[in-house]
XYZ file of C-alpha atoms in Angstrom:
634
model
C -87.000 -28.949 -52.910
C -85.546 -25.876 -53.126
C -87.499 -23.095 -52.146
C -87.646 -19.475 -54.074
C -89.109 -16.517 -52.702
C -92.303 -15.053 -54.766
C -91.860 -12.037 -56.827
C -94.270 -9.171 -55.765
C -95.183 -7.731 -59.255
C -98.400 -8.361 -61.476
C -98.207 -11.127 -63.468
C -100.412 -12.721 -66.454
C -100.626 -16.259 -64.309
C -104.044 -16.516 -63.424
C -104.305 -18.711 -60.498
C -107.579 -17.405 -59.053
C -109.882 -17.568 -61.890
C -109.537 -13.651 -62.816
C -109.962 -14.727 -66.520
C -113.901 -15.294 -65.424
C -114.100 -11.226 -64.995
C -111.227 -10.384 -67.364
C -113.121 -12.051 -69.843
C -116.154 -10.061 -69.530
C -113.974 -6.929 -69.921
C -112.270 -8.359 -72.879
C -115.797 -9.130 -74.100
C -117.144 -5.663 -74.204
C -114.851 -4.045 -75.982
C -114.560 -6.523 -78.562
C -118.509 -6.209 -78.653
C -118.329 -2.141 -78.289
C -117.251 -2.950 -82.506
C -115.322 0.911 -82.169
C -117.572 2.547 -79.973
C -115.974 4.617 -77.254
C -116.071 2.629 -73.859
C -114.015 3.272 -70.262
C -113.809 0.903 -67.500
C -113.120 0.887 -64.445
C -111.433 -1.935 -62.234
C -111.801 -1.101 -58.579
C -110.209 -2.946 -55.547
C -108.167 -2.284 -52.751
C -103.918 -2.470 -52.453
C -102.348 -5.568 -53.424
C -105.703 -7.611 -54.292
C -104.926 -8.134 -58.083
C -106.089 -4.832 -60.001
C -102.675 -4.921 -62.095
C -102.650 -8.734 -63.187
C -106.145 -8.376 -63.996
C -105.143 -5.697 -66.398
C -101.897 -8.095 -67.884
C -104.841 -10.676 -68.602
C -107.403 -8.452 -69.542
C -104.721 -7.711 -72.482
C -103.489 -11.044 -73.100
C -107.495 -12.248 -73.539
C -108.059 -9.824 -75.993
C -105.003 -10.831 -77.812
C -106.170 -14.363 -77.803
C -109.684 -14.101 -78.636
C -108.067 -11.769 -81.827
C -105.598 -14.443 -82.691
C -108.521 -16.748 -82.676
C -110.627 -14.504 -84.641
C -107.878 -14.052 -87.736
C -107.527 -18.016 -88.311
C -111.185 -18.081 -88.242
C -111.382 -15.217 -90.708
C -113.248 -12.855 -88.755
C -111.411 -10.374 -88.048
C -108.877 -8.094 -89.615
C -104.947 -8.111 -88.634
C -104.106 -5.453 -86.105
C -107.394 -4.730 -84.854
C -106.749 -3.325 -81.314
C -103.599 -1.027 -80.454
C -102.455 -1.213 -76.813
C -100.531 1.622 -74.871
C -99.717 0.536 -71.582
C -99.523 3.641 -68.982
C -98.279 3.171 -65.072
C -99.266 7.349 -63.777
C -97.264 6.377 -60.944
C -94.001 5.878 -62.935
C -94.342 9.839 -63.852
C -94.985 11.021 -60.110
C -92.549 13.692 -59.000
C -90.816 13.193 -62.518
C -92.786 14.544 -65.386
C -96.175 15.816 -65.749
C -98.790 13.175 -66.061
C -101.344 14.666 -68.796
C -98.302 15.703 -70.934
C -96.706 11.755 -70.362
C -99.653 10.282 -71.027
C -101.272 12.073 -74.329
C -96.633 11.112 -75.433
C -97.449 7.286 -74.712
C -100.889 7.571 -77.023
C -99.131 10.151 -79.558
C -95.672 7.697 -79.763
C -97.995 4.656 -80.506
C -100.312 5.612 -82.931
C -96.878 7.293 -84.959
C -95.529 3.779 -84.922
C -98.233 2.427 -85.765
C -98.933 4.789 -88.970
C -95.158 4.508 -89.982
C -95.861 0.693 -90.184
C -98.969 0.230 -91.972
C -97.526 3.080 -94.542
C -97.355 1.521 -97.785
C -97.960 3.969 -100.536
C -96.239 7.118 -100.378
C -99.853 8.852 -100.838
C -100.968 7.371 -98.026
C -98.009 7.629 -96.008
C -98.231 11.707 -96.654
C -102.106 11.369 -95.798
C -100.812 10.137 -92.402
C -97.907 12.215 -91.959
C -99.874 14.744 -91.848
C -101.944 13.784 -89.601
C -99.469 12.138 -86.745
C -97.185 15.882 -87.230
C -99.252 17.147 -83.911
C -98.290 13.613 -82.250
C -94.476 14.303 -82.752
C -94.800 17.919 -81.444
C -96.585 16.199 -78.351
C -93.422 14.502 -77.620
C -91.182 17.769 -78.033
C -93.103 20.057 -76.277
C -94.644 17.811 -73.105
C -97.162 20.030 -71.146
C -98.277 22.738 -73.891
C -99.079 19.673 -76.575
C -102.654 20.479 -77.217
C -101.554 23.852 -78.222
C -99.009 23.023 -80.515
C -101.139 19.768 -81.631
C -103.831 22.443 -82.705
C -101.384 24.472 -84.778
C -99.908 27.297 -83.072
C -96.105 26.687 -83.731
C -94.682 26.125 -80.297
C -91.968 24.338 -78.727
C -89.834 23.438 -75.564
C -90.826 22.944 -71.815
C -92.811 26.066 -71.519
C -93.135 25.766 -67.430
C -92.445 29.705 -66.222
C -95.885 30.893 -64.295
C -98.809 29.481 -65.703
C -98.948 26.394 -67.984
C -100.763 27.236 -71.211
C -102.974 23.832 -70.957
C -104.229 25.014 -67.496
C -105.242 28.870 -69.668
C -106.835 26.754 -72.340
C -108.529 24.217 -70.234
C -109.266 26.121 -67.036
C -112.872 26.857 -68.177
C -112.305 30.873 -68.867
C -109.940 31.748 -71.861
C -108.683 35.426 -71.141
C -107.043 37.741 -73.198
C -104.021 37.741 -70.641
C -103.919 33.723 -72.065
C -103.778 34.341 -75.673
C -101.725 37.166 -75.084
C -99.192 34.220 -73.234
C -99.781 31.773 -76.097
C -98.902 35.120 -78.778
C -95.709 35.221 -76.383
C -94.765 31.670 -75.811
C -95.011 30.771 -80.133
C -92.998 33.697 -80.954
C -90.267 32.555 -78.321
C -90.077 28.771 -79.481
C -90.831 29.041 -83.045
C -87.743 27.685 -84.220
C -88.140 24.887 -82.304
C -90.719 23.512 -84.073
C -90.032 24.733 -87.448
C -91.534 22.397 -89.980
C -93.600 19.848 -88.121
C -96.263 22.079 -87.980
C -98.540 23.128 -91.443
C -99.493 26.829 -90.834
C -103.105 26.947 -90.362
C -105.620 29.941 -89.815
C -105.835 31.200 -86.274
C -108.543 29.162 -84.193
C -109.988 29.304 -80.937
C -109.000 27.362 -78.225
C -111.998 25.188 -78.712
C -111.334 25.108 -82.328
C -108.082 23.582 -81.163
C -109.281 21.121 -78.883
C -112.222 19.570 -81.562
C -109.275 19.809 -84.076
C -107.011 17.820 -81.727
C -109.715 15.254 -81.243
C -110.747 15.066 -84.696
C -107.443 14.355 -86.200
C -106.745 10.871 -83.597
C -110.239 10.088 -84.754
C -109.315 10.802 -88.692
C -105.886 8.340 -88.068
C -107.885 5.738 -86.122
C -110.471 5.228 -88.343
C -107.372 5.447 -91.744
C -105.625 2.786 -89.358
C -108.504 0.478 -88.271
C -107.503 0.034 -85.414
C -109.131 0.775 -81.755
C -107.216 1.883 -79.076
C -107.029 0.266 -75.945
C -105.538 2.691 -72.891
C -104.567 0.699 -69.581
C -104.480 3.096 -66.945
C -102.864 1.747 -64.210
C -101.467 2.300 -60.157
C -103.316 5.781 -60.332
C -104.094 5.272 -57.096
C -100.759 5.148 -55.920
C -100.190 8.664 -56.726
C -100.569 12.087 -54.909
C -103.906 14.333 -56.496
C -102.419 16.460 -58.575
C -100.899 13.284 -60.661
C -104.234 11.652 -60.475
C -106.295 14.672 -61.701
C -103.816 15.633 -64.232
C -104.006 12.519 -65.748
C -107.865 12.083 -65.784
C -107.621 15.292 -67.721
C -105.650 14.019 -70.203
C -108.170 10.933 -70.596
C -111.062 13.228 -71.141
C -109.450 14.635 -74.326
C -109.173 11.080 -75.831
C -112.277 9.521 -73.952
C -115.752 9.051 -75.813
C -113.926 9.190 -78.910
C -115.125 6.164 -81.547
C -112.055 3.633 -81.729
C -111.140 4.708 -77.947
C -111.281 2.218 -74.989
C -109.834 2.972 -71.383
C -109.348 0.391 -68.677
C -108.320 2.055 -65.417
C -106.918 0.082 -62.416
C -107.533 2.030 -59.136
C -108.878 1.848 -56.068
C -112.272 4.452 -56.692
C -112.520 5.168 -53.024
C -109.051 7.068 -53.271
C -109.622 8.545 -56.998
C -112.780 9.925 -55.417
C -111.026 11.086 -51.810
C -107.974 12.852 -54.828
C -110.586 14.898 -56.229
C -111.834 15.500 -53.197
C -108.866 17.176 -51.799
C -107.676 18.594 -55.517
C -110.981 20.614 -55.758
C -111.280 21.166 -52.076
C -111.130 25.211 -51.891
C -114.805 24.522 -54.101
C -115.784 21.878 -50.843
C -117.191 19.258 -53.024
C -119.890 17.009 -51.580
C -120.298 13.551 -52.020
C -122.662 13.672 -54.552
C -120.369 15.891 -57.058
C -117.147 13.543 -56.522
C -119.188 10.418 -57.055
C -120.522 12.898 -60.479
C -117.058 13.576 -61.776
C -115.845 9.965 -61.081
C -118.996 8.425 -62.566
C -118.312 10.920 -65.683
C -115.398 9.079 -66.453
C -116.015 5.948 -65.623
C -119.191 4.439 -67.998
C -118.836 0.622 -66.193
C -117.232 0.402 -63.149
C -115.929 -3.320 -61.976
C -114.594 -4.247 -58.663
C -112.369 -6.973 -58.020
C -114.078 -10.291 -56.002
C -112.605 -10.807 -52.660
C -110.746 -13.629 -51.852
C -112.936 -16.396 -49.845
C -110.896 -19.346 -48.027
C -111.670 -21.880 -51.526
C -109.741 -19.083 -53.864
C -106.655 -18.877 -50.908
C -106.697 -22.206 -50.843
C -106.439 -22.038 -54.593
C -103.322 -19.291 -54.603
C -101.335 -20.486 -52.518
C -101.287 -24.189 -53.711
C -100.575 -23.019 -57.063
C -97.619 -20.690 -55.243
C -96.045 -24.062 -53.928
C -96.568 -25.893 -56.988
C -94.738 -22.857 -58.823
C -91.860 -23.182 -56.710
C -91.989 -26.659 -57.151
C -89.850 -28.491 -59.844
C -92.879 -29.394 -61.730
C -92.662 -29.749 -65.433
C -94.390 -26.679 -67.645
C -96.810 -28.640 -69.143
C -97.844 -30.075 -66.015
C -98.215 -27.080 -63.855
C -100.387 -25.527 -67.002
C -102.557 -28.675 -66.662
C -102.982 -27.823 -62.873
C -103.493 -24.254 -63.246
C -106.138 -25.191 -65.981
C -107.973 -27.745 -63.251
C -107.862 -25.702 -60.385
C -109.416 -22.362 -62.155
C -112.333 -25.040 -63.359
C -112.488 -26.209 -59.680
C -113.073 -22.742 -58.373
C -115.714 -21.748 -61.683
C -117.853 -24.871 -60.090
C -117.219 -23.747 -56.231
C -120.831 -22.754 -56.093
C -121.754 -26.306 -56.446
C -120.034 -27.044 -53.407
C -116.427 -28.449 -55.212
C -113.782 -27.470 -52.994
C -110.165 -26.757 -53.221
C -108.113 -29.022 -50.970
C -104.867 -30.551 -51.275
C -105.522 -34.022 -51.973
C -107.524 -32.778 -54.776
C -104.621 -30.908 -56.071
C -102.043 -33.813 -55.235
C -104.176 -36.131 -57.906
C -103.916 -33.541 -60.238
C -99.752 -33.978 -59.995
C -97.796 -37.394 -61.200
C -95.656 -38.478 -58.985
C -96.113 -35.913 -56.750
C -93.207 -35.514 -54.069
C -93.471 -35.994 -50.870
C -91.852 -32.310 -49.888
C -94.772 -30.571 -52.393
C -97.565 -32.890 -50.605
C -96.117 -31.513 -47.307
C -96.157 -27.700 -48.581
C -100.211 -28.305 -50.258
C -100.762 -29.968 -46.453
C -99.639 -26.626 -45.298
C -101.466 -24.589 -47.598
C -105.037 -26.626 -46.676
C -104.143 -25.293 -42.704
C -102.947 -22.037 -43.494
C -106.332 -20.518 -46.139
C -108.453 -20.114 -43.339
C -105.680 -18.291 -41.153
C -104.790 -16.197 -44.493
C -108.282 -15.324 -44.510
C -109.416 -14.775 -40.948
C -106.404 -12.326 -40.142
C -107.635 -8.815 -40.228
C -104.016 -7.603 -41.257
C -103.991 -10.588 -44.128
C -107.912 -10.358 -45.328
C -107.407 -12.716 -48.354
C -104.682 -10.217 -50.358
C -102.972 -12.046 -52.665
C -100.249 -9.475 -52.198
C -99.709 -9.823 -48.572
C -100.121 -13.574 -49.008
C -96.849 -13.351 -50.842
C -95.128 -11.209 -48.396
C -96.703 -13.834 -45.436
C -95.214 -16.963 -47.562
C -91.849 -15.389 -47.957
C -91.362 -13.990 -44.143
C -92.722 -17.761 -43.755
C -90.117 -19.140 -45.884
C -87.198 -17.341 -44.398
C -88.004 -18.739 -41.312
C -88.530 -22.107 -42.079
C -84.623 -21.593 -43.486
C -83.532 -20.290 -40.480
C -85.008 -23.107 -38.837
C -83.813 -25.475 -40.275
C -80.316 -24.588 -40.219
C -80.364 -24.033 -36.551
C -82.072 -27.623 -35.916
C -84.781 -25.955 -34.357
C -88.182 -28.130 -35.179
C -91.424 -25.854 -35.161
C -94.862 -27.247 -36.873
C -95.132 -25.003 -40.213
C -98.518 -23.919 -39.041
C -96.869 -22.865 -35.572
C -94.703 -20.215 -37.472
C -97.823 -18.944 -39.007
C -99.809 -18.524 -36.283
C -97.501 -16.631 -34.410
C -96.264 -14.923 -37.946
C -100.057 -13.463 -38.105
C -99.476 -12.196 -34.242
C -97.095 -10.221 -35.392
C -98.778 -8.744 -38.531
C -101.979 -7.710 -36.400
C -101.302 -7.152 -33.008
C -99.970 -3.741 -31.478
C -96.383 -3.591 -30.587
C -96.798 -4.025 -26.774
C -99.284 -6.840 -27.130
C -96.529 -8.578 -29.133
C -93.301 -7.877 -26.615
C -95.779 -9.627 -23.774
C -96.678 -12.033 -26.179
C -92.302 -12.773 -26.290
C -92.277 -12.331 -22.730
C -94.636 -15.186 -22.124
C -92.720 -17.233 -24.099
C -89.301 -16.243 -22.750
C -90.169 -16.688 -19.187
C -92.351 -19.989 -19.072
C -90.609 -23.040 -18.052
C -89.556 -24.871 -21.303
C -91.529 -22.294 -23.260
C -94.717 -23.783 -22.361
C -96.741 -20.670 -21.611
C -99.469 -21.600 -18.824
C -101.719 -17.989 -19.366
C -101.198 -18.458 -23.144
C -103.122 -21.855 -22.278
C -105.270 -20.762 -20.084
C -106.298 -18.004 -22.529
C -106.707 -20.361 -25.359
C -108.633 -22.819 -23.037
C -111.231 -19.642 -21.804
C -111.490 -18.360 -25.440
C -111.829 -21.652 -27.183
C -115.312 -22.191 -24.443
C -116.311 -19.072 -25.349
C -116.433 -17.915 -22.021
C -115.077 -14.101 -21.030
C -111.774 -13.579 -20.527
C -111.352 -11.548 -16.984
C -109.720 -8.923 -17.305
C -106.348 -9.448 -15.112
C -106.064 -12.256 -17.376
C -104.830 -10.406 -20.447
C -101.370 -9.888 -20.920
C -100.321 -6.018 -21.320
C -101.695 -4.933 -24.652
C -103.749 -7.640 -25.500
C -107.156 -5.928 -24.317
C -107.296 -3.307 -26.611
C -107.047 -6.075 -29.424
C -109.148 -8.405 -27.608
C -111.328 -9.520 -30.354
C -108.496 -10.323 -32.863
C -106.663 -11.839 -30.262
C -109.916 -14.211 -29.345
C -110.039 -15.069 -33.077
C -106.128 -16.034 -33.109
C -106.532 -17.624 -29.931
C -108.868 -20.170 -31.794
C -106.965 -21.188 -35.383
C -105.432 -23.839 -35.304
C -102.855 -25.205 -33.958
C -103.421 -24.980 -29.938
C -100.812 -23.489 -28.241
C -101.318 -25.338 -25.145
C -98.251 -27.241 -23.607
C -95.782 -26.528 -26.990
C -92.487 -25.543 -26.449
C -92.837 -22.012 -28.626
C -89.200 -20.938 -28.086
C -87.942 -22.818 -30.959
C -90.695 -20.600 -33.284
C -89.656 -16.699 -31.376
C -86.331 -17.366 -31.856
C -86.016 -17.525 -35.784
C -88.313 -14.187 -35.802
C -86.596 -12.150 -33.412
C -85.798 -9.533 -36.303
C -89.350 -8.550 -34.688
C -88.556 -8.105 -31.322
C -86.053 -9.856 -28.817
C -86.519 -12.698 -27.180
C -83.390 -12.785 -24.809
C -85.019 -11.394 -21.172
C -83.430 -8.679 -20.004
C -81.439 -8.481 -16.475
C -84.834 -6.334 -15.247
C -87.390 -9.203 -16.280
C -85.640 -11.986 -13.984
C -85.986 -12.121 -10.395
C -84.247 -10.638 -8.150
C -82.200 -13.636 -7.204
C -81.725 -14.761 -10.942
C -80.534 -10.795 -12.208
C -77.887 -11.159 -8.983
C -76.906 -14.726 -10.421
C -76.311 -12.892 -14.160
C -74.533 -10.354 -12.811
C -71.921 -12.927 -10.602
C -71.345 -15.085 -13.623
C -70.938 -12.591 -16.274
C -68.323 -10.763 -13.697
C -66.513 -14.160 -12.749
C -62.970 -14.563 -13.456
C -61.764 -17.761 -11.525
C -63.947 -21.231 -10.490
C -67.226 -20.991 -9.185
C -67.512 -20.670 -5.792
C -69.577 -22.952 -3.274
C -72.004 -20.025 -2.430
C -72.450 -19.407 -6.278
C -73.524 -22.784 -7.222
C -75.602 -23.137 -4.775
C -77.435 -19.693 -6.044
C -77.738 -21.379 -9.380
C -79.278 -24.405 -8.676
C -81.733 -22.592 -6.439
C -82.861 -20.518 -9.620
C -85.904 -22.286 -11.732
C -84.864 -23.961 -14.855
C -86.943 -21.248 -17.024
C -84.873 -18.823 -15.711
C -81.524 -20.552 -15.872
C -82.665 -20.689 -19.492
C -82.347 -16.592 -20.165
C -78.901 -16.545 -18.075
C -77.647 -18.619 -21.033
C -79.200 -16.117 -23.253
C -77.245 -13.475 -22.069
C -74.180 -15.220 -21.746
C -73.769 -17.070 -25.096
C -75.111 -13.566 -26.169
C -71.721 -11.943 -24.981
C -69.986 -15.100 -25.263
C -70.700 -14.555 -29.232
C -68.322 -11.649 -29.775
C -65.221 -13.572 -28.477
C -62.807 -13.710 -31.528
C -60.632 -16.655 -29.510
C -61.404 -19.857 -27.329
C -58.325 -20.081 -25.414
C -59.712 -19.129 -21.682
C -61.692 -16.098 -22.107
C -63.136 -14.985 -18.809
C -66.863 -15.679 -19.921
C -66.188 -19.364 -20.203
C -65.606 -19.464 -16.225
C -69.348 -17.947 -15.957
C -70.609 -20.610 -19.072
C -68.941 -24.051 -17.676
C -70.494 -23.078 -13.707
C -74.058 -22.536 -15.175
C -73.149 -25.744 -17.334
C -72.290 -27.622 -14.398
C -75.519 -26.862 -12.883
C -77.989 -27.389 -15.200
C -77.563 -30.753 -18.278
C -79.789 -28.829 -20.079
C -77.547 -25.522 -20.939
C -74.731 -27.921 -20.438
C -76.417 -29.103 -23.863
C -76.096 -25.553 -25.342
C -72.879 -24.965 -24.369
C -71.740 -27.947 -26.240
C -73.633 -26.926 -28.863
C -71.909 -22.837 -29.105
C -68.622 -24.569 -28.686
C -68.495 -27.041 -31.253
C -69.509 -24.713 -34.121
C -66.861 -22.156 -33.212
C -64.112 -21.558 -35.868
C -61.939 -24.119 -35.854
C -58.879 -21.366 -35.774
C -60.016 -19.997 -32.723
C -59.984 -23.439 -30.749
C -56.797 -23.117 -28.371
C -55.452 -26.662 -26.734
C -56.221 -24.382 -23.071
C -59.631 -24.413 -23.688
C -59.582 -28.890 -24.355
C -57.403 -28.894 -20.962
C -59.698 -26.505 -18.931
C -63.365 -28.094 -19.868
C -62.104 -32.037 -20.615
C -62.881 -33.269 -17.140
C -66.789 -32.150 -17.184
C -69.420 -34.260 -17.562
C -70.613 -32.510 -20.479
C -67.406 -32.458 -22.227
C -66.881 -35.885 -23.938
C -70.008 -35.119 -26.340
C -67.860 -31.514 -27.406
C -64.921 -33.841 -27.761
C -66.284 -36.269 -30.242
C -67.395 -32.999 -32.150
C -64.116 -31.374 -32.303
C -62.425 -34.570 -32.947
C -64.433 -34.530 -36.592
C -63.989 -30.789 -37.346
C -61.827 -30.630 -40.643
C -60.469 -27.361 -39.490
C -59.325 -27.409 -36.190
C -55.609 -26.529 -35.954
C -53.114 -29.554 -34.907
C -52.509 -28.214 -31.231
C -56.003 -28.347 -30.444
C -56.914 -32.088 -32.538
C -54.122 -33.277 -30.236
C -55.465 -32.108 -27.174
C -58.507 -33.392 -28.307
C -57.611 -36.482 -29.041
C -55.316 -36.840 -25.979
C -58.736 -36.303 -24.132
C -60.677 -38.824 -25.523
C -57.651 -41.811 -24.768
């Protein structure tokens, strides 16, 4: 199976049974019949709040669509504007961008339901304040109310901010008087003349006329808010000042995606030369918000749910079938609190013919839930589930195309490590694994044993780091699988974008560093006294020579007799196991770079008949060296 990586954007594929709380949204403002309603959909980063929203939408659209064959409903009932605050940050203002979106859609909405010219004047008039929104961006309500202004008026103080600000002065109308006189011709003939008003006037007159063209219209207008609590405060607060012109309005509806504990700590720090409490930022949120809704966390049963439906969407399942699954699953997690559980050989006898590979990847999925959910850096996020499965994914790649065989649920566990743990905790964590024999970390055993007993770790124990974090450490220490007596190396290797695992000179003994240094420096034969210093080093340690010297070894462009082979073939010599390497790092050199010295230097080892039978079935390898290679194996 070819794997994909997953996408990290909001999507309308419900796989964790959202529709169960989108529906209720979708419900009441179908049931508000016009009435002016804002909600509020609450949750943390990543946990959903913006695919809720895409099927929040799409269930109104169906329950409509429903509605019309039945016959109870007219066409066109609801009008959506879709409006992402944080796509405006740094670039335009927010209350100006957002009363545009509303203004643009209701204009092309009344230019295609006109169908007398009568009524199309009626609405004209009506939607001429919506075009002069567009035009003249932050000063809209001012020229939506009449005045005759135009451009970016954005010198000093913004006329919505006089107007709004709670104290109209004279020096304000005095700025308005100035700004309409210096734009008029900007505007010429969008605006009607109309006798001079108030700026309240203007505001009820603003409001009144999107009332007058919903109600000619029938339709009711359904605002998404969304990532407003990605942006700084000023963004946020601008644009919940732009929803309180249109909100309570009859025909209105608002759905706004944020996380309310950092709406609440915005206006907090907007407002904070007037040191709100608590009690007045909960007031001014609760203002706008009439039914606030919080996204359900994610329990090991809905994990378990996501990311089998992941796999089975990277699968090469047919459409129809995967619908079918999504369908079943969502109805296996509505009856969870009857005790049905998600698990994958419930999902496999949901699939025909279900492949081997995608039984494999739901297997994986059944181990990895509770891990997903257990992590403190992971929590159940369906957004850093994602990012987990594709790091995941990568790796298993990289694995695989360096033969390199590591337990799926090994890469996770040690995948979560790096997610929670501090840095240093992490490099000891590597160091363990670099520096026990065969990567078979005794403390990392013994830890796991002590842990798994629940008994108290003592203190000299823990590995540098791994104290402070003690009590996520404990809990990693006990998912599944053990570490005990596996060979982790394998696993540290394909992540070492996180931190290196080739030892350093300083973190080998003294004897071993001196060994390093003699074989990297070696320009002839090993001598007697040097071979014996290498076989008197343990294998582990032997091990993270090799590091380092297929590590420089790499950056050789030609294989004739460079002077690092001389240190490579003595530690070969010494040890069958990095004899095994070497054969390895030589065979999958570029066949252009294999000179007939290097056959004739290395074709007397022990080691070298396996290298020869390699080379002897590269299709590259230039005709000196396949004859010196073949002249070897007579």
């Amino acid at each position: 199976m070819e794997r994909n990586l997953w996408a990290d954007i909001e999507t309308n594929q419900d796989y964790l049974n959202f529709r169960v709380l989108a529906g209720l949204v979708s419900q009441m403002i179908l049931d508000a019949n016009g009435r002016p309603l804002s909600i509020g959909i609450s949750g943390g980063w990543g946990v959903g709040k913006s695919s809720m929203v895409k099927i929040v939408k799409q269930d109104i659209k169906e329950r409509m669509a429903v509605s019309i064959t039945t016959g109870g409903a007219e066409k066109n009932d609801f009008l959506f504007v879709d409006f992402n605050a944080w796509f405006y940050q740094g670039h335009d203002d927010a209350k100006a961008a957002l009363m545009e979106e509303i203004a643009r859609a209701l204009t092309e909405k009344a230019e295609a339901e006109t169908t007398t010219l009568e009524k199309g004047r009626n609405l004209l008039k009506r939607i001429d304040a919506f075009r002069v929104l567009r035009l003249v961006s932050e000063v809209g309500l001012t020229a939506a109310s009449g005045i005759p202004v135009g451009g970016l008026l954005r010198t000093g103080k913004g006329l919505w901010e006089m107007f709004t600000d709670g104290d109209v002065s004279a020096d304000d109308l005095q700025a308005a008087e100035e700004a309409v006189s210096k734009h008029r011709k900007d505007v010429a003939g969008l605006i009607k003349p109309r006798k001079a008003e108030t700026p309240p006037q203007m505001i009820k007159e603003i409001r009144k006329q999107f009332e007058e063209l919903l109600e000619e219209l029938k339709v009711t207008l359904v605002v998404f808010v969304d990532d407003l609590d990605r942006c700084l405060p000023p963004t946020v607060i601008g644009t919940l000042e732009a929803m309180r012109l249109f909100l309570f309005m009859d025909r209105t509806a608002f759905v706004i995606a944020a996380d309310d504990k950092m709406i609440k700590e915005s206006v907090r720090v907007q407002f904070s030369s007037a040191r709100p409490d608590d009690d007045i930022v909960t007031s001014y949120f609760d203002k706008l918000i009439q039914i606030p809704l919080r996204v359900p966390p994610l329990g090991t049963n809905e994990v378990k749910a996501y990311l089998m439906m992941l796999f089975a969407e990277n699968s090469n399942l047919d459409t129809q079938v995967l619908e079918r699954l999504r369908e079943k699953v969502n109805e296996q997690l509505a009856s969870s609190w009857k005790g049905n559980a998600i698990t994958a050989a419930f999902v496999q006898g949901l699939i025909p013919n279900c492949s081997a590979e995608l039984k494999a990847e739901l297997e994986l999925a059944d181990r990895l839930a509770r891990q997903m959910v257990a992590s403190p850096k992971v929590g159940g996020n369906p957004r850093l589930i994602k990012r987990f499965l594709n790091t995941l994914s990568i790796r298993r790649s990289l694995a695989k195309v360096q033969h390199i065989a590591v337990d799926d649920a090994m890469f996770a566990k040690l995948l979560l490590f790096e997610r929670f743990a501090p840095i240093a905790a992490f490099n000891s964590l590597t160091e363990l694994i670099s520096t026990a024999i065969d990567g078979k970390s005794e403390i990392l055993a013994k830890l796991e044993e002590t842990v798994r007993a629940n008994k108290s770790v003592d203190d000299d124990l823990w590995p540098a780091g791994w104290k402070d974090a003690s009590k996520d450490v404990e809990d990693w220490l006990k998912l599944s699988p053990s570490l005990s007596g596996v060979d982790l190396r394998g696993a540290l290797h394909v992540g070492r974008e996180s931190a290196p695992i080739i030892t350093t000179e300083h973190k080998l003994s003294k004897q071993a560093a001196e060994v390093l240094s003699n074989l990297l420096t070696l320009k002839i034969g090993a001598t007697k006294e040097l071979k014996t210093s290498i076989s008197a080093v343990p294998g582990a340690e032997r091990a993270v020579i090799m590091d380092n010297l297929l590590e420089r070894a790499n950056s050789e462009k030609e294989w004739g007799l460079p002077s690092i082979l001389f240190g490579l073939e003595a530690l070969a010599d010494a040890d069958s196991v990095q004899a095994e390497r070497l054969v390895t790092f030589l065979g999958d050199r570029p066949g252009s770079a294999l000179k007939p010295s290097l056959i004739a230097r290395v074709e007397a080892k022990p080691w070298a008949a396996k290298l020869m039978e390699i080379l002897e079935q590269r299709k590259d390898l230039g005709a000196p060296a396949l004859k010196a290679v073949k002249k070897a194996r007579e």
